[in-house]
């Protein structure tokens, strides 16, 4: 979710009519997890409600617009949200139903155009240029989508319609909640230039700070200084990138198979952990998850990186490149543990650990250096067999013995 | 302590002894070089608990003594000195190095706390320096550099009667060399796993020696120690633990295709075509009729093709290798012709040297190379 500070809901005047050539739609569910929960908890409608873990470390995963009025937003620690709103209703997340709703919504998108690029469970880009003749103008299609999502799933969504991905996404943010906004091609500049610089894709806190120091507060400010000045201040590629965006130039197309550059999972401990045995077990669980995701995506990767966040939020990552790309949890785990041990932490208290695999290649096409002494069937086959068992019997059907706990199944 | 020594002798001895000094150690003493001036000469030693080096050199000793000096610094100084006699004098806690009109004064370290070097084990036998150096270099290319699998970073020495067999593997390739030697006992049957880098380095510095003694600690307190001695230079190294793969079973007994190619021409061709082989993509070899064609790259990327004359017996074969592994093997073959023996394209190929195309391979060196599976 964008941390953009654009005022939501305020629809700029004069926009929203001419959708000629605006074939990119950005569809974003409104307060997705919270909306799904409200479907079977109508008594909570109108109340400030959030979805998230209640425990000490819980964070807000989604907040209703009533809760947002208190300044609550997603990714905020639950303890802080509680302080902001004493009457806050907290609902535990039910990821299963979110995944289900998401799949139905994505299937609906796919029935309109094959060019769907999902960004997460609750948002996607659609290129509807091929559907215009059949179903009407992009804005018409957007309204149709909104109606069908509401009828079929009982939740609302907002749609941005524009000629590029980045403007469409800004438009949907502006249209929220439960709205649709068209940014006509010839009004893109007028739409963009008053926006704060952090509306631009690629501007995070640090870049925002740098831009502010240069006296650049709005997108228009960026557009009206020489590109070379921007490049000197921000580096060649970021400077050029922001300059292009400030004039509404975004060459990215909607690509249904945006290949992932890396696959990783991380875990925030319920309370800080300093026990190496617990950390190792968590690393094993994470590497199993990551390897399963690699295999499901049909990719292999060569660079394994370990992320460690200490109790004081200092975060470090260490990585190692393997001689051969892999999708085998056993390889990932042994590398991850080596990286962990090389840190020499001596019982430092950790808040979070994460494992990520980068340098991904298609598993099919990737050349594979064979081993002299490899057994006919190695760990890869064993893990594939576990994948098959999981498909048949459900998650956790086959897991490493070390992850079996007496009271609970290892969760995903 | 006071002695006089020729500059070249000092520089050689210091450089040799300093070669195994640890670059970083939590024990500062181990960065020191021990100089012992005795009647008749000098003994210079270094030790890092794994590897020890000890070299004797001639000197005119006026006053005997022992001193521990910063090793790398002394090595740098000795190398830079003019070609004149060098006088070294210890005065209190300082040591002065005088050569021509230049004078260096170095601090010394506490010689009393310096660890005792391991005793040289008893001799197991003697090899010729040049052939030992080349044999070790031939197998060392196949040793792994991944310190996390320590037993694959070693060279296995098998001393069986009149033959030493050296073997190393990183699981992608295996290099095996047999070398005649003169054992102390014809009935010797012993094996040791020696860190490849230490062995390769040591053997190289002894390449000019007519005879090199290999010493292996038998059972007893120095178990796990190998000594190599020649020309006044002695190295001991701890052995590696872990079980070396049972490599003899990996060597294929038969083959479906045998091909010979001019080694130097193949090296050049592999280097050329692999220019377009991006990281981790293989070079593919197709042996058929009377030639081998090499290809690399392809798809949307750059591509290269080259063909060479070859003598091919048996079925045509398509096989792909990591170009670096292939070049490693070809570069240590020490033969004008390389003879490949293949079974199928997903099984290891055996490389051996031959005098000419079609000739029988020389039996003493084999390089077993596992192919890359493509597509």
XYZ file of C-alpha atoms in Angstrom:
787
model
C 0.000 0.000 0.000
C 1.244 3.443 -0.880
C 2.352 5.679 1.918
C 1.466 8.573 -0.317
C 0.120 11.611 1.405
C -2.264 12.566 -1.345
C -5.587 13.634 0.088
C -7.998 10.880 -0.675
C -11.502 11.296 -1.990
C -11.111 14.859 -3.149
C -11.864 14.606 -6.826
C -10.146 17.368 -8.779
C -12.571 19.371 -10.831
C -12.598 19.040 -14.542
C -11.131 15.577 -14.575
C -12.888 12.392 -15.343
C -14.591 12.729 -18.698
C -12.423 12.065 -21.718
C -11.057 8.520 -21.368
C -9.858 8.211 -24.949
C -6.569 6.271 -24.971
C -6.742 5.727 -21.207
C -6.577 1.973 -21.437
C -4.702 1.273 -18.206
C -6.863 0.563 -15.186
C -5.572 0.310 -11.642
C -8.084 -1.494 -9.460
C -7.571 -1.391 -5.708
C -9.887 -2.939 -3.107
C -10.895 -0.493 -0.397
C -9.538 -1.482 3.048
C -9.439 -4.996 1.669
C -9.036 -7.252 4.721
C -11.338 -5.051 6.781
C -14.005 -5.014 4.062
C -13.913 -8.804 3.783
C -14.399 -9.105 7.534
C -17.326 -6.689 7.515
C -19.211 -8.930 5.111
C -20.068 -11.368 7.901
C -19.845 -8.888 10.775
C -22.385 -6.285 9.709
C -22.665 -5.167 13.336
C -19.194 -3.617 12.998
C -20.105 -1.374 10.083
C -19.531 2.262 10.853
C -17.184 1.466 13.750
C -13.438 2.091 13.780
C -12.132 -1.403 13.069
C -8.791 -2.861 12.117
C -7.582 -6.303 11.094
C -4.370 -7.430 12.700
C -2.720 -9.373 15.492
C -3.608 -8.348 18.992
C -0.370 -9.543 20.556
C 2.335 -7.148 21.669
C 4.008 -7.207 18.285
C 0.862 -7.113 16.159
C 0.593 -4.608 13.374
C -2.436 -3.152 11.622
C -2.941 -5.065 8.386
C -5.980 -3.081 7.266
C -8.081 -0.301 8.736
C -11.624 0.795 7.910
C -12.076 4.379 6.833
C -13.682 5.037 10.213
C -10.452 3.922 11.903
C -8.343 5.940 9.476
C -10.048 9.069 10.704
C -8.149 8.545 13.952
C -4.894 8.550 12.029
C -4.632 4.784 12.037
C -3.118 3.224 8.924
C -1.831 -0.148 7.876
C 1.625 -1.282 9.035
C 1.176 0.737 12.228
C 1.979 -1.131 15.450
C -1.248 -2.261 17.103
C -0.222 -0.719 20.404
C -0.044 2.682 18.740
C -3.391 2.200 16.987
C -4.984 1.400 20.346
C -3.621 4.592 21.814
C -5.039 6.602 18.923
C -8.520 5.143 19.314
C -9.725 3.737 22.601
C -12.834 2.135 21.083
C -10.906 0.402 18.318
C -12.332 -2.984 17.318
C -9.598 -5.456 16.487
C -10.350 -8.461 14.319
C -7.889 -11.291 13.900
C -6.900 -11.876 10.272
C -8.325 -14.779 8.314
C -5.896 -15.087 5.431
C -7.742 -17.974 3.942
C -10.830 -15.955 3.112
C -8.751 -13.018 1.809
C -6.966 -15.351 -0.577
C -10.296 -16.743 -1.704
C -11.862 -13.343 -2.360
C -8.698 -12.198 -4.090
C -8.732 -15.212 -6.412
C -12.365 -14.529 -7.363
C -11.649 -10.870 -8.046
C -8.592 -11.713 -10.141
C -10.682 -14.242 -12.076
C -13.204 -11.514 -12.780
C -10.410 -9.287 -14.111
C -9.165 -12.107 -16.290
C -12.618 -12.487 -17.827
C -12.335 -8.905 -19.087
C -8.767 -8.871 -20.383
C -5.885 -11.294 -20.422
C -3.562 -8.389 -19.598
C -3.888 -8.449 -15.799
C -0.852 -7.706 -13.648
C -1.614 -8.456 -10.009
C 0.438 -6.342 -7.580
C -0.791 -8.002 -4.419
C -3.888 -9.744 -3.146
C -5.960 -6.583 -3.398
C -4.736 -4.605 -6.379
C -3.964 -5.105 -10.040
C -3.268 -3.281 -13.252
C -5.454 -4.099 -16.249
C -4.832 -3.140 -19.844
C -8.321 -3.027 -21.370
C -7.397 -1.815 -24.860
C -8.582 -5.125 -26.330
C -11.934 -4.979 -24.527
C -13.013 -1.472 -25.502
C -14.798 -2.494 -28.688
C -16.624 -5.327 -26.940
C -17.479 -3.683 -23.636
C -17.310 0.061 -24.029
C -14.926 2.787 -23.008
C -12.307 2.247 -20.272
C -14.364 4.258 -17.779
C -17.419 2.154 -18.583
C -15.390 -0.993 -18.030
C -14.104 0.438 -14.753
C -17.605 1.114 -13.498
C -18.708 -2.350 -14.621
C -15.828 -3.870 -12.658
C -16.709 -1.909 -9.561
C -20.338 -2.996 -9.793
C -19.469 -6.645 -10.283
C -16.940 -6.710 -7.452
C -19.551 -5.206 -5.175
C -22.325 -7.570 -6.291
C -20.243 -10.716 -6.277
C -17.972 -10.143 -3.289
C -19.794 -7.575 -1.202
C -16.790 -5.264 -1.006
C -15.978 -2.006 -2.712
C -13.026 -1.057 -4.832
C -11.649 2.047 -6.480
C -10.452 2.353 -10.050
C -7.967 4.710 -11.636
C -8.142 5.117 -15.417
C -5.236 6.641 -17.298
C -2.870 6.139 -20.175
C 0.007 4.854 -18.011
C 0.392 2.600 -15.004
C 1.803 5.181 -12.710
C -0.917 7.777 -13.367
C -3.635 5.103 -13.125
C -2.351 4.131 -9.705
C -2.319 7.729 -8.511
C -5.838 8.132 -9.875
C -7.216 5.167 -7.947
C -5.663 6.478 -4.737
C -7.338 9.787 -5.425
C -10.677 8.076 -6.127
C -10.781 6.206 -2.812
C -12.976 5.016 -1.286
C -15.514 3.463 -3.634
C -14.797 5.724 -6.573
C -13.445 5.960 -10.092
C -11.246 8.635 -11.544
C -10.226 9.151 -15.148
C -7.123 11.210 -15.867
C -7.469 12.137 -19.563
C -4.245 12.011 -21.555
C -4.136 15.753 -22.123
C -4.712 16.516 -18.459
C -1.975 14.292 -17.033
C 0.395 17.222 -16.550
C -2.256 19.317 -14.852
C -3.089 16.360 -12.620
C 0.501 15.533 -11.732
C 2.167 18.862 -11.222
C 0.362 19.973 -8.055
C 1.052 16.617 -6.361
C 3.721 16.319 -3.649
C 6.978 14.735 -4.811
C 6.426 11.537 -2.863
C 3.536 10.708 -5.179
C 6.128 9.701 -7.760
C 6.934 6.042 -8.019
C 10.452 5.581 -6.660
C 10.399 8.410 -4.121
C 10.789 7.057 -0.623
C 11.533 8.913 2.548
C 15.189 9.486 1.755
C 14.672 10.726 -1.770
C 11.822 12.919 -0.558
C 14.176 14.480 1.956
C 16.794 15.102 -0.733
C 14.215 16.699 -3.001
C 12.919 18.894 -0.207
C 16.429 20.041 0.520
C 16.647 21.171 -3.098
C 13.428 23.111 -2.566
C 11.436 20.718 -4.738
C 8.084 20.117 -3.088
C 5.743 19.248 -5.935
C 5.960 17.123 -9.050
C 5.742 20.374 -11.026
C 8.884 21.640 -9.270
C 10.738 18.551 -10.465
C 9.441 18.964 -13.991
C 10.718 22.519 -14.201
C 14.355 22.090 -13.322
C 16.850 20.761 -15.856
C 17.045 16.976 -15.971
C 20.838 17.150 -15.624
C 20.520 19.012 -12.320
C 18.217 16.324 -11.008
C 20.629 13.612 -12.143
C 23.535 15.307 -10.420
C 21.584 15.434 -7.179
C 19.991 11.982 -7.242
C 22.188 9.916 -9.491
C 21.870 9.313 -13.160
C 19.141 6.723 -13.323
C 16.890 7.925 -10.501
C 17.160 11.496 -11.775
C 16.167 10.498 -15.285
C 13.402 8.265 -13.964
C 11.785 10.992 -11.823
C 12.136 13.581 -14.549
C 10.317 11.296 -17.006
C 7.565 10.571 -14.479
C 7.112 14.249 -13.693
C 6.079 14.715 -17.323
C 3.801 11.694 -17.157
C 6.146 9.453 -19.095
C 5.977 5.881 -17.797
C 7.003 3.326 -20.406
C 6.029 0.290 -18.317
C 3.341 -1.822 -19.916
C 0.887 -4.025 -18.103
C 2.617 -7.388 -18.133
C 0.697 -10.363 -16.823
C 3.835 -12.327 -16.041
C 5.962 -9.739 -14.368
C 8.746 -12.138 -13.470
C 9.767 -11.804 -9.891
C 13.333 -10.752 -9.278
C 13.533 -12.377 -5.907
C 11.497 -14.525 -3.582
C 11.744 -14.184 0.152
C 9.924 -14.613 3.424
C 10.526 -13.060 6.790
C 9.186 -13.444 10.280
C 8.854 -10.996 13.133
C 9.107 -12.877 16.400
C 6.266 -12.449 18.894
C 8.951 -11.281 21.309
C 12.664 -10.742 20.734
C 14.662 -13.961 20.499
C 18.277 -14.593 21.438
C 18.257 -18.390 21.458
C 20.267 -19.664 18.464
C 18.267 -22.898 18.427
C 14.996 -21.000 18.024
C 16.510 -18.765 15.347
C 17.849 -21.734 13.436
C 14.483 -23.407 13.558
C 12.847 -20.257 12.234
C 15.436 -20.101 9.440
C 14.616 -23.691 8.570
C 10.919 -22.855 8.409
C 11.568 -19.802 6.237
C 13.901 -21.623 3.856
C 11.306 -24.390 3.470
C 8.699 -21.761 2.586
C 10.971 -19.938 0.173
C 12.063 -23.143 -1.554
C 8.441 -24.179 -1.936
C 7.616 -20.821 -3.504
C 10.610 -21.116 -5.861
C 9.469 -24.529 -7.008
C 5.864 -23.392 -7.370
C 7.046 -20.494 -9.547
C 9.292 -22.818 -11.553
C 12.420 -20.808 -10.840
C 15.828 -21.379 -9.302
C 18.102 -18.749 -7.765
C 21.770 -18.431 -6.964
C 22.005 -15.714 -4.376
C 20.776 -16.386 -0.869
C 20.404 -13.462 1.498
C 19.744 -13.384 5.193
C 18.121 -10.408 6.853
C 18.372 -9.824 10.559
C 16.677 -7.066 12.504
C 17.902 -6.480 16.020
C 15.775 -5.426 18.969
C 16.811 -1.807 18.342
C 15.569 -2.051 14.731
C 19.072 -1.989 13.266
C 18.777 -4.175 10.205
C 21.533 -5.967 8.364
C 21.555 -8.299 5.397
C 24.241 -10.710 4.315
C 24.254 -12.692 1.128
C 26.168 -15.428 -0.576
C 26.117 -16.564 -4.180
C 26.008 -20.291 -4.673
C 28.013 -22.032 -7.384
C 24.779 -23.359 -8.846
C 21.228 -21.984 -8.801
C 18.897 -23.996 -6.603
C 15.322 -24.414 -5.441
C 16.195 -26.920 -2.734
C 15.418 -25.965 0.865
C 18.336 -27.997 2.140
C 20.831 -25.935 0.118
C 19.145 -22.680 1.094
C 19.129 -23.667 4.753
C 22.794 -24.649 4.930
C 23.792 -21.373 3.259
C 21.473 -19.327 5.449
C 22.823 -20.922 8.601
C 26.386 -20.236 7.466
C 25.479 -16.603 6.930
C 23.815 -16.500 10.331
C 26.754 -18.109 12.091
C 29.199 -15.808 10.339
C 27.452 -12.901 12.049
C 28.769 -14.190 15.379
C 25.804 -12.721 17.199
C 26.511 -14.116 20.675
C 22.925 -14.043 21.785
C 22.045 -10.613 20.460
C 18.306 -10.124 20.659
C 16.608 -10.400 17.295
C 13.263 -8.999 16.327
C 13.034 -10.347 12.811
C 14.763 -12.778 10.494
C 14.223 -13.113 6.765
C 15.481 -15.289 3.933
C 15.484 -14.203 0.307
C 16.674 -15.801 -2.921
C 17.761 -13.534 -5.754
C 19.148 -13.952 -9.242
C 16.180 -16.038 -10.348
C 16.199 -18.074 -13.534
C 13.649 -20.349 -15.120
C 14.241 -23.779 -13.650
C 13.560 -25.432 -17.002
C 16.011 -23.509 -19.111
C 18.731 -23.178 -16.499
C 21.837 -25.184 -17.262
C 22.584 -27.489 -14.361
C 26.125 -28.452 -13.463
C 25.869 -32.099 -12.532
C 27.666 -33.577 -9.555
C 30.052 -36.495 -9.727
C 28.653 -38.210 -6.692
C 25.022 -37.105 -6.790
C 22.629 -39.870 -5.883
C 20.067 -40.815 -8.514
C 17.390 -39.149 -6.425
C 18.550 -36.229 -4.302
C 16.988 -33.766 -1.923
C 15.332 -31.989 -4.799
C 13.262 -35.077 -5.510
C 12.457 -35.510 -1.832
C 11.239 -31.931 -1.608
C 9.223 -32.291 -4.810
C 7.564 -35.344 -3.306
C 6.712 -33.241 -0.257
C 5.223 -30.604 -2.584
C 3.032 -33.270 -4.153
C 1.882 -34.503 -0.734
C 1.109 -30.911 0.232
C -0.994 -30.441 -2.865
C -2.971 -33.529 -2.010
C -3.241 -33.383 1.766
C -2.878 -29.696 2.501
C -0.218 -27.460 3.945
C 2.037 -29.001 6.504
C 1.441 -32.537 5.233
C 5.200 -33.137 5.042
C 7.541 -30.896 7.007
C 10.997 -31.292 8.500
C 10.822 -33.176 11.783
C 12.418 -30.257 13.584
C 9.428 -28.102 12.738
C 6.892 -30.477 14.223
C 5.743 -29.165 17.567
C 3.613 -31.193 19.932
C 0.830 -28.648 20.232
C 0.520 -27.060 16.880
C 1.169 -27.753 13.269
C 3.903 -25.652 11.802
C 2.018 -22.794 10.316
C 2.691 -21.170 7.005
C 72.348 -11.791 18.852
C 74.379 -10.654 15.896
C 74.912 -12.051 12.410
C 75.914 -11.167 8.882
C 74.183 -12.611 5.828
C 74.091 -12.099 2.064
C 71.137 -9.971 1.007
C 69.769 -12.538 -1.524
C 69.953 -15.366 0.953
C 68.190 -13.343 3.605
C 65.516 -12.132 1.191
C 64.823 -15.662 -0.130
C 64.658 -17.211 3.316
C 62.495 -14.472 4.796
C 60.151 -14.454 1.810
C 59.738 -18.218 2.024
C 59.115 -18.286 5.756
C 56.804 -15.253 5.646
C 54.633 -16.811 2.948
C 52.525 -18.742 5.451
C 52.190 -15.945 7.994
C 48.558 -15.348 8.826
C 47.334 -12.045 7.403
C 44.923 -11.554 10.252
C 45.125 -13.317 13.517
C 43.775 -12.720 16.954
C 47.201 -13.760 18.182
C 49.609 -10.963 17.219
C 52.612 -13.160 18.088
C 51.799 -15.379 15.109
C 52.447 -12.502 12.727
C 56.054 -12.692 13.883
C 58.953 -14.436 12.220
C 61.272 -16.299 14.541
C 64.975 -15.835 13.786
C 67.381 -18.176 15.513
C 71.074 -17.516 15.035
C 73.088 -20.635 15.770
C 76.636 -21.682 15.178
C 76.895 -22.121 11.428
C 73.744 -20.376 10.303
C 70.235 -19.077 10.726
C 66.903 -20.778 11.164
C 63.809 -18.763 10.279
C 60.379 -20.051 11.304
C 56.735 -19.135 11.049
C 53.709 -20.880 12.504
C 49.974 -20.296 12.606
C 48.911 -23.459 14.475
C 47.962 -25.074 11.161
C 51.031 -24.662 9.029
C 54.643 -24.224 10.070
C 57.564 -23.226 7.910
C 61.205 -23.568 8.821
C 64.116 -22.562 6.617
C 67.860 -22.777 7.214
C 70.299 -20.412 5.606
C 73.990 -19.693 5.846
C 75.200 -16.753 7.864
C 78.201 -15.621 9.801
C 76.968 -15.679 13.362
C 78.923 -13.499 15.774
C 76.574 -13.985 18.670
C 73.861 -16.652 18.957
C 70.331 -15.799 20.037
C 66.621 -15.853 19.220
C 64.348 -13.000 18.279
C 60.769 -12.590 17.077
C 60.249 -9.772 14.565
C 57.244 -8.498 12.576
C 57.305 -10.949 9.671
C 55.714 -9.085 6.800
C 57.622 -5.939 7.528
C 60.926 -7.817 7.586
C 59.984 -9.525 4.350
C 59.223 -6.209 2.657
C 62.462 -4.732 3.932
C 64.602 -7.704 2.909
C 63.196 -7.581 -0.604
C 63.970 -3.882 -0.930
C 67.509 -3.908 0.415
C 70.439 -3.177 -1.923
C 72.601 -6.126 -2.975
C 75.118 -5.882 -0.181
C 75.840 -7.884 2.965
C 73.273 -7.385 5.710
C 74.116 -7.105 9.397
C 71.436 -7.815 11.967
C 71.964 -6.898 15.613
C 69.571 -7.202 18.541
C 69.888 -4.512 21.143
C 67.458 -4.859 24.024
C 63.955 -4.922 22.593
C 64.978 -3.523 19.200
C 66.531 -5.192 16.228
C 68.661 -3.240 13.778
C 69.019 -4.268 10.130
C 71.953 -2.661 8.428
C 72.684 -2.912 4.719
C 75.037 -0.580 2.865
C 74.028 2.859 3.951
C 70.483 2.009 4.990
C 69.468 1.115 8.514
C 66.140 -0.177 9.788
C 65.210 -0.526 13.412
C 62.297 -2.822 14.204
C 60.519 -3.627 17.440
C 60.698 -7.230 18.604
C 57.994 -9.389 20.140
C 58.153 -11.651 23.148
C 60.031 -14.700 21.964
C 59.311 -16.601 25.177
C 55.583 -16.716 24.463
C 56.015 -17.941 20.898
C 54.546 -21.425 20.447
C 56.811 -24.383 19.845
C 56.778 -25.576 16.250
C 55.660 -29.157 15.650
C 58.412 -31.715 15.235
C 59.009 -32.897 11.690
C 57.436 -36.387 11.544
C 59.495 -39.351 10.416
C 60.143 -39.702 6.709
C 57.754 -41.871 4.702
C 59.666 -41.566 1.456
C 61.270 -39.337 -1.131
C 59.971 -37.856 -4.401
C 61.683 -35.830 -7.108
C 60.959 -32.121 -6.593
C 60.007 -31.196 -10.185
C 57.595 -34.071 -10.745
C 56.087 -33.643 -7.291
C 55.424 -29.954 -7.997
C 53.807 -30.702 -11.342
C 51.716 -33.574 -9.928
C 50.403 -31.417 -7.102
C 49.612 -28.568 -9.513
C 47.723 -30.993 -11.743
C 45.339 -32.122 -9.040
C 45.097 -28.858 -7.086
C 42.898 -27.254 -9.781
C 40.128 -29.696 -8.924
C 40.145 -28.960 -5.195
C 37.259 -26.890 -3.871
C 37.825 -23.379 -2.599
C 34.676 -23.493 -0.493
C 36.021 -23.497 3.052
C 32.662 -24.566 4.405
C 33.201 -28.061 3.003
C 36.725 -28.360 4.318
C 37.445 -31.932 3.291
C 36.968 -30.979 -0.369
C 39.601 -28.261 -0.078
C 42.229 -30.957 0.363
C 44.412 -33.160 -1.786
C 44.360 -36.789 -0.815
C 47.766 -38.436 -0.821
C 47.732 -42.202 -0.956
C 51.102 -43.800 -0.378
C 50.944 -47.404 -1.514
C 54.240 -49.180 -2.079
C 56.246 -47.477 -4.834
C 53.416 -45.163 -5.947
C 51.859 -42.018 -4.502
C 48.381 -41.276 -5.791
C 47.176 -37.688 -5.492
C 43.485 -36.884 -5.854
C 41.284 -33.831 -5.449
C 37.652 -33.112 -6.229
C 35.110 -30.374 -5.725
C 32.326 -32.766 -6.767
C 32.227 -31.215 -10.251
C 35.530 -32.668 -11.367
C 38.097 -35.062 -10.039
C 41.802 -35.009 -10.806
C 43.911 -38.095 -10.098
C 47.667 -38.375 -10.587
C 49.968 -41.277 -9.926
C 53.586 -40.597 -9.152
C 56.472 -42.974 -8.516
C 58.501 -42.366 -5.369
C 61.007 -44.086 -3.130
C 59.249 -45.086 0.065
C 61.128 -45.863 3.246
C 59.234 -49.140 3.284
C 57.926 -50.917 0.172
C 54.981 -52.120 2.231
C 53.766 -48.633 3.082
C 50.019 -48.172 2.854
C 49.015 -44.786 4.240
C 46.809 -41.870 3.295
C 46.518 -38.216 4.271
C 44.187 -35.351 3.375
C 46.323 -32.217 3.020
C 45.029 -28.647 2.526
C 45.410 -28.146 -1.240
C 46.590 -24.570 -1.057
C 49.390 -25.351 1.387
C 50.507 -28.399 -0.536
C 50.452 -26.649 -3.915
C 52.328 -23.671 -2.561
C 54.921 -25.770 -0.778
C 55.486 -28.139 -3.692
C 55.981 -25.156 -6.007
C 58.718 -23.683 -3.813
C 60.477 -27.067 -3.810
C 60.202 -27.600 -7.576
C 63.939 -27.068 -8.072
C 64.958 -29.602 -5.408
C 66.279 -32.918 -6.570
C 64.653 -34.775 -3.724
C 61.795 -33.876 -1.446
C 61.056 -35.855 1.690
C 57.468 -36.535 2.620
C 56.929 -37.264 6.271
C 53.758 -38.489 7.874
C 53.153 -38.707 11.574
C 52.179 -42.250 12.500
C 49.923 -43.009 15.378
C 50.882 -41.080 18.439
C 50.627 -37.551 19.622
C 51.489 -35.916 16.305
C 48.823 -37.769 14.440
C 47.308 -35.670 11.696
C 50.518 -33.967 10.633
C 52.296 -34.030 7.284
C 55.824 -32.775 6.784
C 57.529 -31.840 3.536
C 61.222 -31.207 3.502
C 63.735 -30.291 0.853
C 66.734 -28.019 0.374
C 66.800 -26.795 3.941
C 63.121 -25.897 3.928
C 60.602 -27.759 6.024
C 56.851 -27.321 6.111
C 54.440 -29.080 8.381
C 50.710 -28.889 8.010
C 47.795 -30.235 9.923
C 45.725 -32.705 7.980
C 42.084 -32.146 7.197
C 39.400 -34.210 8.807
C 36.385 -35.637 7.084
C 36.022 -38.473 4.681
C 37.299 -37.925 1.181
C 34.876 -39.291 -1.442
C 35.540 -42.834 -2.584
C 36.693 -41.560 -5.909
C 37.913 -44.741 -7.540
C 34.353 -45.928 -8.053
C 33.612 -42.693 -9.947
C 36.069 -43.496 -12.728
C 34.030 -45.063 -15.544
C 35.205 -48.487 -16.603
C 34.182 -48.171 -20.248
C 33.307 -45.619 -22.885
C 31.160 -45.277 -26.002
C 33.118 -42.510 -27.674
C 36.810 -41.681 -27.639
C 38.023 -38.434 -29.172
C 41.421 -36.765 -29.409
C 42.025 -33.084 -30.043
C 45.104 -30.894 -30.101
C 45.288 -29.503 -26.561
C 46.583 -26.010 -27.296
C 44.123 -25.472 -30.151
C 41.225 -26.611 -27.974
C 42.274 -24.304 -25.137
C 42.290 -21.353 -27.524
C 38.935 -22.325 -29.034
C 37.243 -22.780 -25.640
C 38.555 -19.408 -24.499
C 37.217 -17.771 -27.639
C 33.720 -19.248 -27.695
C 33.234 -18.862 -23.957
C 33.537 -15.104 -24.371
C 29.809 -15.201 -25.103
C 29.040 -17.749 -22.369
C 27.629 -15.625 -19.633
C 28.176 -16.628 -16.080
C 27.184 -20.210 -15.502
C 26.284 -20.996 -19.063
C 28.165 -23.888 -20.580
C 30.166 -24.424 -23.737
C 28.713 -27.241 -25.804
C 30.919 -29.706 -27.650
C 29.695 -31.825 -30.514
C 32.048 -34.626 -31.541
C 31.314 -36.265 -34.855
C 33.207 -37.683 -37.847
C 36.561 -35.975 -37.834
C 35.805 -32.789 -35.991
C 34.531 -31.243 -32.825
C 32.363 -28.146 -32.961
C 32.125 -25.834 -29.992
C 29.183 -23.535 -29.372
C 28.326 -21.137 -26.590
C 25.599 -18.600 -25.967
C 22.486 -18.658 -28.087
C 18.837 -17.737 -27.818
C 18.506 -13.969 -27.789
C 22.078 -13.578 -26.524
C 25.315 -13.522 -28.418
C 26.445 -16.811 -29.876
C 29.776 -18.298 -30.941
C 30.675 -21.372 -32.961
C 34.071 -22.835 -33.787
C 35.184 -26.198 -35.100
C 38.456 -28.084 -34.790
C 39.932 -31.224 -36.272
C 39.498 -34.235 -34.046
C 39.903 -37.972 -34.169
C 36.612 -39.484 -33.077
C 36.015 -43.194 -32.498
C 32.560 -44.443 -31.642
C 29.186 -42.737 -31.505
C 28.783 -39.018 -32.109
C 28.174 -37.150 -28.857
C 26.850 -33.775 -27.748
C 28.040 -32.702 -24.328
C 28.219 -29.417 -22.411
C 30.765 -28.289 -19.838
C 31.430 -25.348 -17.600
C 34.166 -23.651 -19.671
C 36.281 -22.849 -16.624
C 36.296 -26.447 -15.432
C 37.171 -27.640 -18.924
C 40.012 -25.136 -19.246
C 41.321 -26.054 -15.786
C 41.656 -29.654 -16.894
C 43.198 -28.849 -20.270
C 45.673 -26.434 -18.743
C 47.205 -29.025 -16.403
C 47.244 -31.899 -18.861
C 50.871 -31.315 -19.876
C 50.378 -33.190 -23.126
C 50.107 -32.064 -26.767
C 46.875 -33.989 -27.289
C 43.854 -34.396 -25.042
C 41.989 -37.650 -25.211
C 38.358 -37.606 -24.097
C 36.452 -40.732 -23.177
C 32.664 -40.387 -22.998
C 29.788 -42.672 -22.166
C 26.683 -40.444 -22.451
C 26.128 -36.703 -22.234
C 24.993 -36.694 -18.617
C 27.818 -38.853 -17.330
C 31.370 -37.765 -16.594
C 33.979 -37.455 -19.319
C 37.520 -38.604 -18.690
C 40.335 -36.392 -19.980
C 43.850 -37.756 -20.294
C 46.958 -36.660 -22.121
C 48.375 -38.372 -25.221
C 51.440 -37.876 -27.384
C 49.470 -37.586 -30.621
C 45.931 -37.910 -31.975
C 44.716 -41.480 -31.836
C 47.543 -42.584 -29.542
C 46.922 -44.339 -26.244
C 46.460 -42.015 -23.293
C 49.212 -41.685 -20.729
C 47.988 -43.482 -17.649
C 49.379 -41.337 -14.857
C 46.916 -38.410 -14.956
C 43.150 -38.406 -15.352
C 40.726 -35.496 -15.095
C 37.150 -36.560 -14.635
C 34.713 -33.803 -15.588
C 31.001 -33.796 -14.906
C 28.969 -32.198 -17.708
C 26.307 -29.507 -17.483
C 22.764 -30.529 -18.276
C 21.174 -28.135 -20.746
C 17.525 -27.535 -21.601
